[in-house]
Tab-separated table of N, CA, C and O in Angstrom:
chain	number	residue	atom	x	y	z
A	1	UNK	N	2.073	10.268	-16.326
A	1	UNK	CA	3.380	10.155	-16.901
A	1	UNK	C	3.317	10.554	-18.373
A	1	UNK	O	2.325	11.036	-18.842
A	2	UNK	N	4.332	10.283	-19.094
A	2	UNK	CA	4.338	10.692	-20.491
A	2	UNK	C	3.509	9.733	-21.311
A	2	UNK	O	3.647	8.528	-21.219
A	3	UNK	N	2.626	10.291	-22.125
A	3	UNK	CA	1.738	9.439	-22.909
A	3	UNK	C	2.333	9.078	-24.260
A	3	UNK	O	1.824	8.214	-24.947
A	4	UNK	N	3.415	9.728	-24.644
A	4	UNK	CA	3.997	9.471	-25.959
A	4	UNK	C	5.129	8.456	-25.914
A	4	UNK	O	5.791	8.231	-26.910
A	5	UNK	N	5.365	7.836	-24.774
A	5	UNK	CA	6.361	6.773	-24.684
A	5	UNK	C	7.774	7.264	-24.502
A	5	UNK	O	8.712	6.486	-24.547
A	6	UNK	N	7.969	8.542	-24.262
A	6	UNK	CA	9.310	9.082	-24.075
A	6	UNK	C	9.830	8.810	-22.676
A	6	UNK	O	9.181	8.174	-21.849
A	7	UNK	N	11.020	9.322	-22.418
A	7	UNK	CA	11.627	9.147	-21.109
A	7	UNK	C	10.898	9.995	-20.073
A	7	UNK	O	10.375	11.057	-20.381
A	8	UNK	N	10.894	9.521	-18.848
A	8	UNK	CA	10.267	10.269	-17.760
A	8	UNK	C	11.221	11.346	-17.258
A	8	UNK	O	12.424	11.149	-17.222
A	9	UNK	N	10.645	12.427	-16.805
A	9	UNK	CA	11.462	13.501	-16.236
A	9	UNK	C	11.894	13.109	-14.826
A	9	UNK	O	11.365	12.157	-14.231
A	10	UNK	N	12.838	13.852	-14.273
A	10	UNK	CA	13.307	13.567	-12.918
A	10	UNK	C	12.173	13.722	-11.913
A	10	UNK	O	12.055	12.936	-10.980
A	11	UNK	N	11.319	14.698	-12.111
A	11	UNK	CA	10.178	14.888	-11.220
A	11	UNK	C	9.226	13.700	-11.240
A	11	UNK	O	8.707	13.288	-10.207
A	12	UNK	N	8.993	13.151	-12.422
A	12	UNK	CA	8.115	11.983	-12.531
A	12	UNK	C	8.748	10.765	-11.865
A	12	UNK	O	8.070	9.995	-11.178
A	13	UNK	N	10.054	10.589	-12.053
A	13	UNK	CA	10.746	9.465	-11.410
A	13	UNK	C	10.721	9.607	-9.887
A	13	UNK	O	10.524	8.634	-9.165
A	14	UNK	N	10.904	10.829	-9.411
A	14	UNK	CA	10.845	11.070	-7.968
A	14	UNK	C	9.453	10.780	-7.422
A	14	UNK	O	9.303	10.194	-6.352
A	15	UNK	N	8.428	11.195	-8.149
A	15	UNK	CA	7.055	10.951	-7.713
A	15	UNK	C	6.765	9.462	-7.640
A	15	UNK	O	6.110	8.990	-6.696
A	16	UNK	N	7.242	8.703	-8.598
A	16	UNK	CA	7.039	7.256	-8.591
A	16	UNK	C	7.758	6.626	-7.403
A	16	UNK	O	7.210	5.762	-6.701
A	17	UNK	N	8.995	7.078	-7.143
A	17	UNK	CA	9.762	6.536	-6.023
A	17	UNK	C	9.063	6.815	-4.698
A	17	UNK	O	8.960	5.929	-3.837
A	18	UNK	N	8.585	8.026	-4.520
A	18	UNK	CA	7.877	8.379	-3.288
A	18	UNK	C	6.605	7.549	-3.156
A	18	UNK	O	6.281	7.055	-2.068
A	19	UNK	N	5.886	7.378	-4.236
A	19	UNK	CA	4.633	6.616	-4.180
A	19	UNK	C	4.887	5.147	-3.857
A	19	UNK	O	4.137	4.532	-3.099
A	20	UNK	N	5.945	4.567	-4.400
A	20	UNK	CA	6.288	3.181	-4.086
A	20	UNK	C	6.664	3.060	-2.619
A	20	UNK	O	6.240	2.125	-1.925
A	21	UNK	N	7.455	4.000	-2.126
A	21	UNK	CA	7.821	3.985	-0.706
A	21	UNK	C	6.608	4.101	0.190
A	21	UNK	O	6.481	3.391	1.195
A	22	UNK	N	5.691	5.007	-0.167
A	22	UNK	CA	4.462	5.159	0.608
A	22	UNK	C	3.638	3.870	0.579
A	22	UNK	O	3.105	3.437	1.607
A	23	UNK	N	3.534	3.271	-0.594
A	23	UNK	CA	2.748	2.037	-0.724
A	23	UNK	C	3.324	0.940	0.156
A	23	UNK	O	2.586	0.247	0.872
A	24	UNK	N	4.636	0.785	0.150
A	24	UNK	CA	5.271	-0.279	0.937
A	24	UNK	C	5.151	-0.016	2.440
A	24	UNK	O	4.838	-0.930	3.211
A	25	UNK	N	5.399	1.219	2.859
A	25	UNK	CA	5.327	1.538	4.294
A	25	UNK	C	3.902	1.433	4.822
A	25	UNK	O	3.673	0.865	5.902
A	26	UNK	N	2.953	1.978	4.095
A	26	UNK	CA	1.574	1.912	4.573
A	26	UNK	C	1.051	0.474	4.559
A	26	UNK	O	0.282	0.085	5.437
A	27	UNK	N	1.492	-0.321	3.591
A	27	UNK	CA	1.071	-1.721	3.535
A	27	UNK	C	1.679	-2.510	4.690
A	27	UNK	O	1.006	-3.350	5.299
A	28	UNK	N	2.951	-2.253	5.001
A	28	UNK	CA	3.591	-2.955	6.124
A	28	UNK	C	2.907	-2.589	7.441
A	28	UNK	O	2.668	-3.464	8.287
A	29	UNK	N	2.575	-1.321	7.615
A	29	UNK	CA	1.891	-0.898	8.833
A	29	UNK	C	0.508	-1.548	8.943
A	29	UNK	O	0.143	-2.074	9.994
A	30	UNK	N	-0.253	-1.519	7.853
A	30	UNK	CA	-1.595	-2.113	7.874
A	30	UNK	C	-1.531	-3.613	8.134
A	30	UNK	O	-2.335	-4.150	8.907
A	31	UNK	N	-0.568	-4.298	7.517
A	31	UNK	CA	-0.431	-5.739	7.730
A	31	UNK	C	-0.047	-6.041	9.178
A	31	UNK	O	-0.561	-7.000	9.778
A	32	UNK	N	0.831	-5.236	9.771
A	32	UNK	CA	1.223	-5.448	11.167
A	32	UNK	C	0.049	-5.227	12.115
A	32	UNK	O	-0.140	-5.984	13.080
A	33	UNK	N	-0.757	-4.209	11.824
A	33	UNK	CA	-1.930	-3.943	12.671
A	33	UNK	C	-2.929	-5.090	12.575
A	33	UNK	O	-3.455	-5.552	13.598
A	34	UNK	N	-3.178	-5.580	11.375
A	34	UNK	CA	-4.125	-6.685	11.214
A	34	UNK	C	-3.594	-7.956	11.881
A	34	UNK	O	-4.331	-8.661	12.564
A	35	UNK	N	-2.303	-8.239	11.693
A	35	UNK	CA	-1.732	-9.421	12.339
A	35	UNK	C	-1.848	-9.297	13.859
A	35	UNK	O	-2.236	-10.247	14.542
A	36	UNK	N	-1.532	-8.118	14.386
A	36	UNK	CA	-1.638	-7.923	15.833
A	36	UNK	C	-3.062	-8.050	16.343
A	36	UNK	O	-3.304	-8.603	17.414
A	37	UNK	N	-4.012	-7.533	15.574
A	37	UNK	CA	-5.414	-7.604	15.986
A	37	UNK	C	-5.947	-9.029	15.946
A	37	UNK	O	-6.723	-9.442	16.815
A	38	UNK	N	-5.525	-9.788	14.943
A	38	UNK	CA	-6.047	-11.152	14.799
A	38	UNK	C	-5.271	-12.138	15.665
A	38	UNK	O	-5.851	-12.941	16.391
A	39	UNK	N	-3.948	-12.097	15.600
A	39	UNK	CA	-3.128	-13.080	16.311
A	39	UNK	C	-2.743	-12.616	17.712
A	39	UNK	O	-2.270	-13.426	18.514
A	40	UNK	N	-2.927	-11.349	18.012
A	40	UNK	CA	-2.551	-10.821	19.317
A	40	UNK	C	-3.175	-11.553	20.494
A	40	UNK	O	-2.468	-11.888	21.459
A	41	UNK	N	-4.465	-11.805	20.468
A	41	UNK	CA	-5.058	-12.535	21.592
A	41	UNK	C	-4.432	-13.923	21.805
A	41	UNK	O	-4.281	-14.368	22.945
A	42	UNK	N	-4.041	-14.569	20.732
A	42	UNK	CA	-3.410	-15.889	20.862
A	42	UNK	C	-2.039	-15.771	21.517
A	42	UNK	O	-1.589	-16.680	22.209
A	43	UNK	N	-1.370	-14.648	21.292
A	43	UNK	CA	-0.045	-14.452	21.855
A	43	UNK	C	-0.105	-13.936	23.294
A	43	UNK	O	0.808	-14.192	24.080
A	44	UNK	N	-1.152	-13.201	23.631
A	44	UNK	CA	-1.235	-12.572	24.950
A	44	UNK	C	-2.075	-13.343	25.955
A	44	UNK	O	-1.815	-13.260	27.154
A	45	UNK	N	-3.064	-14.051	25.494
A	45	UNK	CA	-3.983	-14.754	26.393
A	45	UNK	C	-3.707	-16.251	26.391
A	45	UNK	O	-3.165	-16.797	25.430
A	46	UNK	N	-4.130	-16.888	27.451
A	46	UNK	CA	-3.995	-18.339	27.536
A	46	UNK	C	-5.263	-18.974	26.957
A	46	UNK	O	-6.266	-19.139	27.638
A	47	UNK	N	-5.192	-19.293	25.673
A	47	UNK	CA	-6.335	-19.859	24.960
A	47	UNK	C	-6.101	-21.341	24.705
A	47	UNK	O	-4.964	-21.819	24.746
A	48	UNK	N	-7.169	-22.069	24.396
A	48	UNK	CA	-6.980	-23.469	24.006
A	48	UNK	C	-6.091	-23.567	22.758
A	48	UNK	O	-6.041	-22.648	21.939
A	49	UNK	N	-5.404	-24.697	22.625
A	49	UNK	CA	-4.460	-24.874	21.522
A	49	UNK	C	-5.108	-24.667	20.152
A	49	UNK	O	-4.502	-24.072	19.261
A	50	UNK	N	-6.302	-25.173	19.981
A	50	UNK	CA	-6.989	-25.040	18.694
A	50	UNK	C	-7.247	-23.570	18.365
A	50	UNK	O	-7.009	-23.131	17.238
A	51	UNK	N	-7.707	-22.830	19.320
A	51	UNK	CA	-7.989	-21.406	19.100
A	51	UNK	C	-6.695	-20.641	18.815
A	51	UNK	O	-6.657	-19.765	17.942
A	52	UNK	N	-5.629	-20.958	19.545
A	52	UNK	CA	-4.337	-20.299	19.297
A	52	UNK	C	-3.851	-20.550	17.875
A	52	UNK	O	-3.438	-19.629	17.179
A	53	UNK	N	-3.884	-21.810	17.467
A	53	UNK	CA	-3.437	-22.146	16.112
A	53	UNK	C	-4.291	-21.460	15.060
A	53	UNK	O	-3.777	-20.946	14.070
A	54	UNK	N	-5.588	-21.458	15.270
A	54	UNK	CA	-6.500	-20.832	14.314
A	54	UNK	C	-6.221	-19.334	14.188
A	54	UNK	O	-6.139	-18.803	13.073
A	55	UNK	N	-6.067	-18.641	15.296
A	55	UNK	CA	-5.814	-17.203	15.259
A	55	UNK	C	-4.455	-16.883	14.642
A	55	UNK	O	-4.327	-15.939	13.861
A	56	UNK	N	-3.432	-17.654	14.977
A	56	UNK	CA	-2.112	-17.416	14.400
A	56	UNK	C	-2.105	-17.666	12.895
A	56	UNK	O	-1.517	-16.895	12.134
A	57	UNK	N	-2.752	-18.722	12.471
A	57	UNK	CA	-2.820	-18.995	11.024
A	57	UNK	C	-3.643	-17.951	10.289
A	57	UNK	O	-3.281	-17.532	9.183
A	58	UNK	N	-4.739	-17.530	10.895
A	58	UNK	CA	-5.558	-16.495	10.259
A	58	UNK	C	-4.766	-15.198	10.121
A	58	UNK	O	-4.810	-14.544	9.069
A	59	UNK	N	-4.037	-14.830	11.156
A	59	UNK	CA	-3.204	-13.637	11.083
A	59	UNK	C	-2.095	-13.782	10.051
A	59	UNK	O	-1.795	-12.838	9.310
A	60	UNK	N	-1.502	-14.970	9.984
A	60	UNK	CA	-0.418	-15.221	9.028
A	60	UNK	C	-0.929	-15.239	7.586
A	60	UNK	O	-0.155	-15.006	6.654
A	61	UNK	N	-2.189	-15.513	7.381
A	61	UNK	CA	-2.766	-15.501	6.033
A	61	UNK	C	-3.273	-14.095	5.676
A	61	UNK	O	-3.035	-13.606	4.568
A	62	UNK	N	-3.947	-13.452	6.611
A	62	UNK	CA	-4.543	-12.147	6.319
A	62	UNK	C	-3.501	-11.039	6.141
A	62	UNK	O	-3.684	-10.165	5.291
A	63	UNK	N	-2.441	-11.064	6.920
A	63	UNK	CA	-1.448	-9.980	6.848
A	63	UNK	C	-0.799	-9.875	5.465
A	63	UNK	O	-0.780	-8.783	4.885
A	64	UNK	N	-0.269	-10.957	4.878
A	64	UNK	CA	0.320	-10.800	3.541
A	64	UNK	C	-0.703	-10.479	2.451
A	64	UNK	O	-0.390	-9.749	1.502
A	65	UNK	N	-1.915	-10.989	2.598
A	65	UNK	CA	-2.965	-10.673	1.616
A	65	UNK	C	-3.276	-9.179	1.669
A	65	UNK	O	-3.376	-8.512	0.626
A	66	UNK	N	-3.398	-8.646	2.871
A	66	UNK	CA	-3.655	-7.213	3.018
A	66	UNK	C	-2.473	-6.393	2.505
A	66	UNK	O	-2.664	-5.366	1.855
A	67	UNK	N	-1.252	-6.850	2.758
A	67	UNK	CA	-0.060	-6.144	2.285
A	67	UNK	C	-0.088	-5.997	0.762
A	67	UNK	O	0.067	-4.906	0.228
A	68	UNK	N	-0.320	-7.096	0.074
A	68	UNK	CA	-0.340	-7.068	-1.392
A	68	UNK	C	-1.499	-6.217	-1.902
A	68	UNK	O	-1.329	-5.403	-2.823
A	69	UNK	N	-2.667	-6.362	-1.296
A	69	UNK	CA	-3.829	-5.586	-1.731
A	69	UNK	C	-3.587	-4.094	-1.548
A	69	UNK	O	-3.945	-3.280	-2.417
A	70	UNK	N	-2.965	-3.705	-0.443
A	70	UNK	CA	-2.691	-2.286	-0.190
A	70	UNK	C	-1.681	-1.724	-1.193
A	70	UNK	O	-1.869	-0.634	-1.737
A	71	UNK	N	-0.601	-2.452	-1.445
A	71	UNK	CA	0.405	-1.986	-2.398
A	71	UNK	C	-0.218	-1.819	-3.779
A	71	UNK	O	-0.038	-0.794	-4.440
A	72	UNK	N	-0.960	-2.808	-4.217
A	72	UNK	CA	-1.580	-2.753	-5.546
A	72	UNK	C	-2.575	-1.599	-5.630
A	72	UNK	O	-2.574	-0.841	-6.604
A	73	UNK	N	-3.401	-1.427	-4.600
A	73	UNK	CA	-4.407	-0.366	-4.670
A	73	UNK	C	-3.766	1.020	-4.689
A	73	UNK	O	-4.219	1.903	-5.422
A	74	UNK	N	-2.703	1.227	-3.918
A	74	UNK	CA	-2.043	2.536	-3.913
A	74	UNK	C	-1.393	2.806	-5.262
A	74	UNK	O	-1.509	3.898	-5.822
A	75	UNK	N	-0.695	1.815	-5.806
A	75	UNK	CA	0.006	2.034	-7.066
A	75	UNK	C	-0.946	2.172	-8.250
A	75	UNK	O	-0.699	2.965	-9.152
A	76	UNK	N	-2.040	1.445	-8.254
A	76	UNK	CA	-3.026	1.578	-9.333
A	76	UNK	C	-3.692	2.943	-9.252
A	76	UNK	O	-3.884	3.614	-10.267
A	77	UNK	N	-4.018	3.381	-8.049
A	77	UNK	CA	-4.632	4.697	-7.873
A	77	UNK	C	-3.671	5.795	-8.323
A	77	UNK	O	-4.078	6.766	-8.943
A	78	UNK	N	-2.375	5.646	-8.039
A	78	UNK	CA	-1.384	6.631	-8.471
A	78	UNK	C	-1.280	6.663	-9.989
A	78	UNK	O	-1.204	7.713	-10.597
A	79	UNK	N	-1.293	5.496	-10.598
A	79	UNK	CA	-1.140	5.414	-12.055
A	79	UNK	C	-2.313	6.046	-12.778
A	79	UNK	O	-2.148	6.667	-13.821
A	80	UNK	N	-3.515	5.879	-12.244
A	80	UNK	CA	-4.713	6.376	-12.921
A	80	UNK	C	-5.104	7.777	-12.482
A	80	UNK	O	-6.049	8.336	-13.031
A	81	UNK	N	-4.398	8.356	-11.502
A	81	UNK	CA	-4.752	9.693	-11.022
A	81	UNK	C	-4.458	10.721	-12.105
A	81	UNK	O	-3.454	10.653	-12.806
A	82	UNK	N	-5.362	11.669	-12.250
A	82	UNK	CA	-5.145	12.752	-13.209
A	82	UNK	C	-4.128	13.717	-12.629
A	82	UNK	O	-4.307	14.250	-11.543
A	83	UNK	N	-3.081	13.948	-13.352
A	83	UNK	CA	-2.061	14.886	-12.941
A	83	UNK	C	-2.424	16.267	-13.478
A	83	UNK	O	-2.951	16.390	-14.572
A	84	UNK	N	-2.130	17.321	-12.708
A	84	UNK	CA	-2.422	18.664	-13.219
A	84	UNK	C	-1.601	18.945	-14.473
A	84	UNK	O	-0.463	18.510	-14.598
A	85	UNK	N	-2.211	19.665	-15.409
A	85	UNK	CA	-1.531	19.941	-16.660
A	85	UNK	C	-0.477	21.038	-16.508
A	85	UNK	O	0.416	21.150	-17.332
A	86	UNK	N	-0.617	21.848	-15.476
A	86	UNK	CA	0.347	22.914	-15.237
A	86	UNK	C	0.906	22.766	-13.838
A	86	UNK	O	0.153	22.613	-12.881
A	87	UNK	N	2.236	22.826	-13.688
A	87	UNK	CA	2.816	22.682	-12.341
A	87	UNK	C	2.292	23.757	-11.404
A	87	UNK	O	2.145	24.918	-11.775
A	88	UNK	N	1.969	23.335	-10.190
A	88	UNK	CA	1.473	24.266	-9.200
A	88	UNK	C	-0.011	24.544	-9.277
A	88	UNK	O	-0.571	25.227	-8.430
A	89	UNK	N	-0.677	24.007	-10.267
A	89	UNK	CA	-2.120	24.236	-10.403
A	89	UNK	C	-2.831	22.910	-10.148
A	89	UNK	O	-2.417	21.870	-10.596
A	90	UNK	N	-3.928	22.995	-9.424
A	90	UNK	CA	-4.690	21.790	-9.120
A	90	UNK	C	-5.822	21.551	-10.112
A	90	UNK	O	-6.360	20.471	-10.168
A	91	UNK	N	-6.163	22.563	-10.878
A	91	UNK	CA	-7.265	22.456	-11.813
A	91	UNK	C	-6.839	23.149	-13.108
A	91	UNK	O	-6.433	24.300	-13.077
A	92	UNK	N	-6.949	22.484	-14.250
A	92	UNK	CA	-6.534	23.125	-15.495
A	92	UNK	C	-7.291	24.416	-15.795
A	92	UNK	O	-6.802	25.277	-16.508
A	93	UNK	N	-8.494	24.591	-15.240
A	93	UNK	CA	-9.282	25.788	-15.515
A	93	UNK	C	-8.915	26.962	-14.609
A	93	UNK	O	-9.409	28.059	-14.800
A	94	UNK	N	-8.056	26.730	-13.604
A	94	UNK	CA	-7.762	27.822	-12.664
A	94	UNK	C	-6.697	28.757	-13.198
A	94	UNK	O	-5.953	28.479	-14.089
């Protein structure tokens, strides 16, 4: 983004919006997969009550933790990524 503290261009704002959307969608998908993998057997199989409760609670704890971790990691990686100095170029030396 701009290092001098000025306003962001429309392209920069669009890039941020797309990255936030990607972070949220990919985090929701990953959290749903983890919840399904952990709590799925408790929902599909006839397990003892203790095992069912344990799996459901583990899924309910792991899914939001993974969601937050995924969003933060995507957005931090986007913020620290080196942007090309010239539009359309991937390497300043090219």
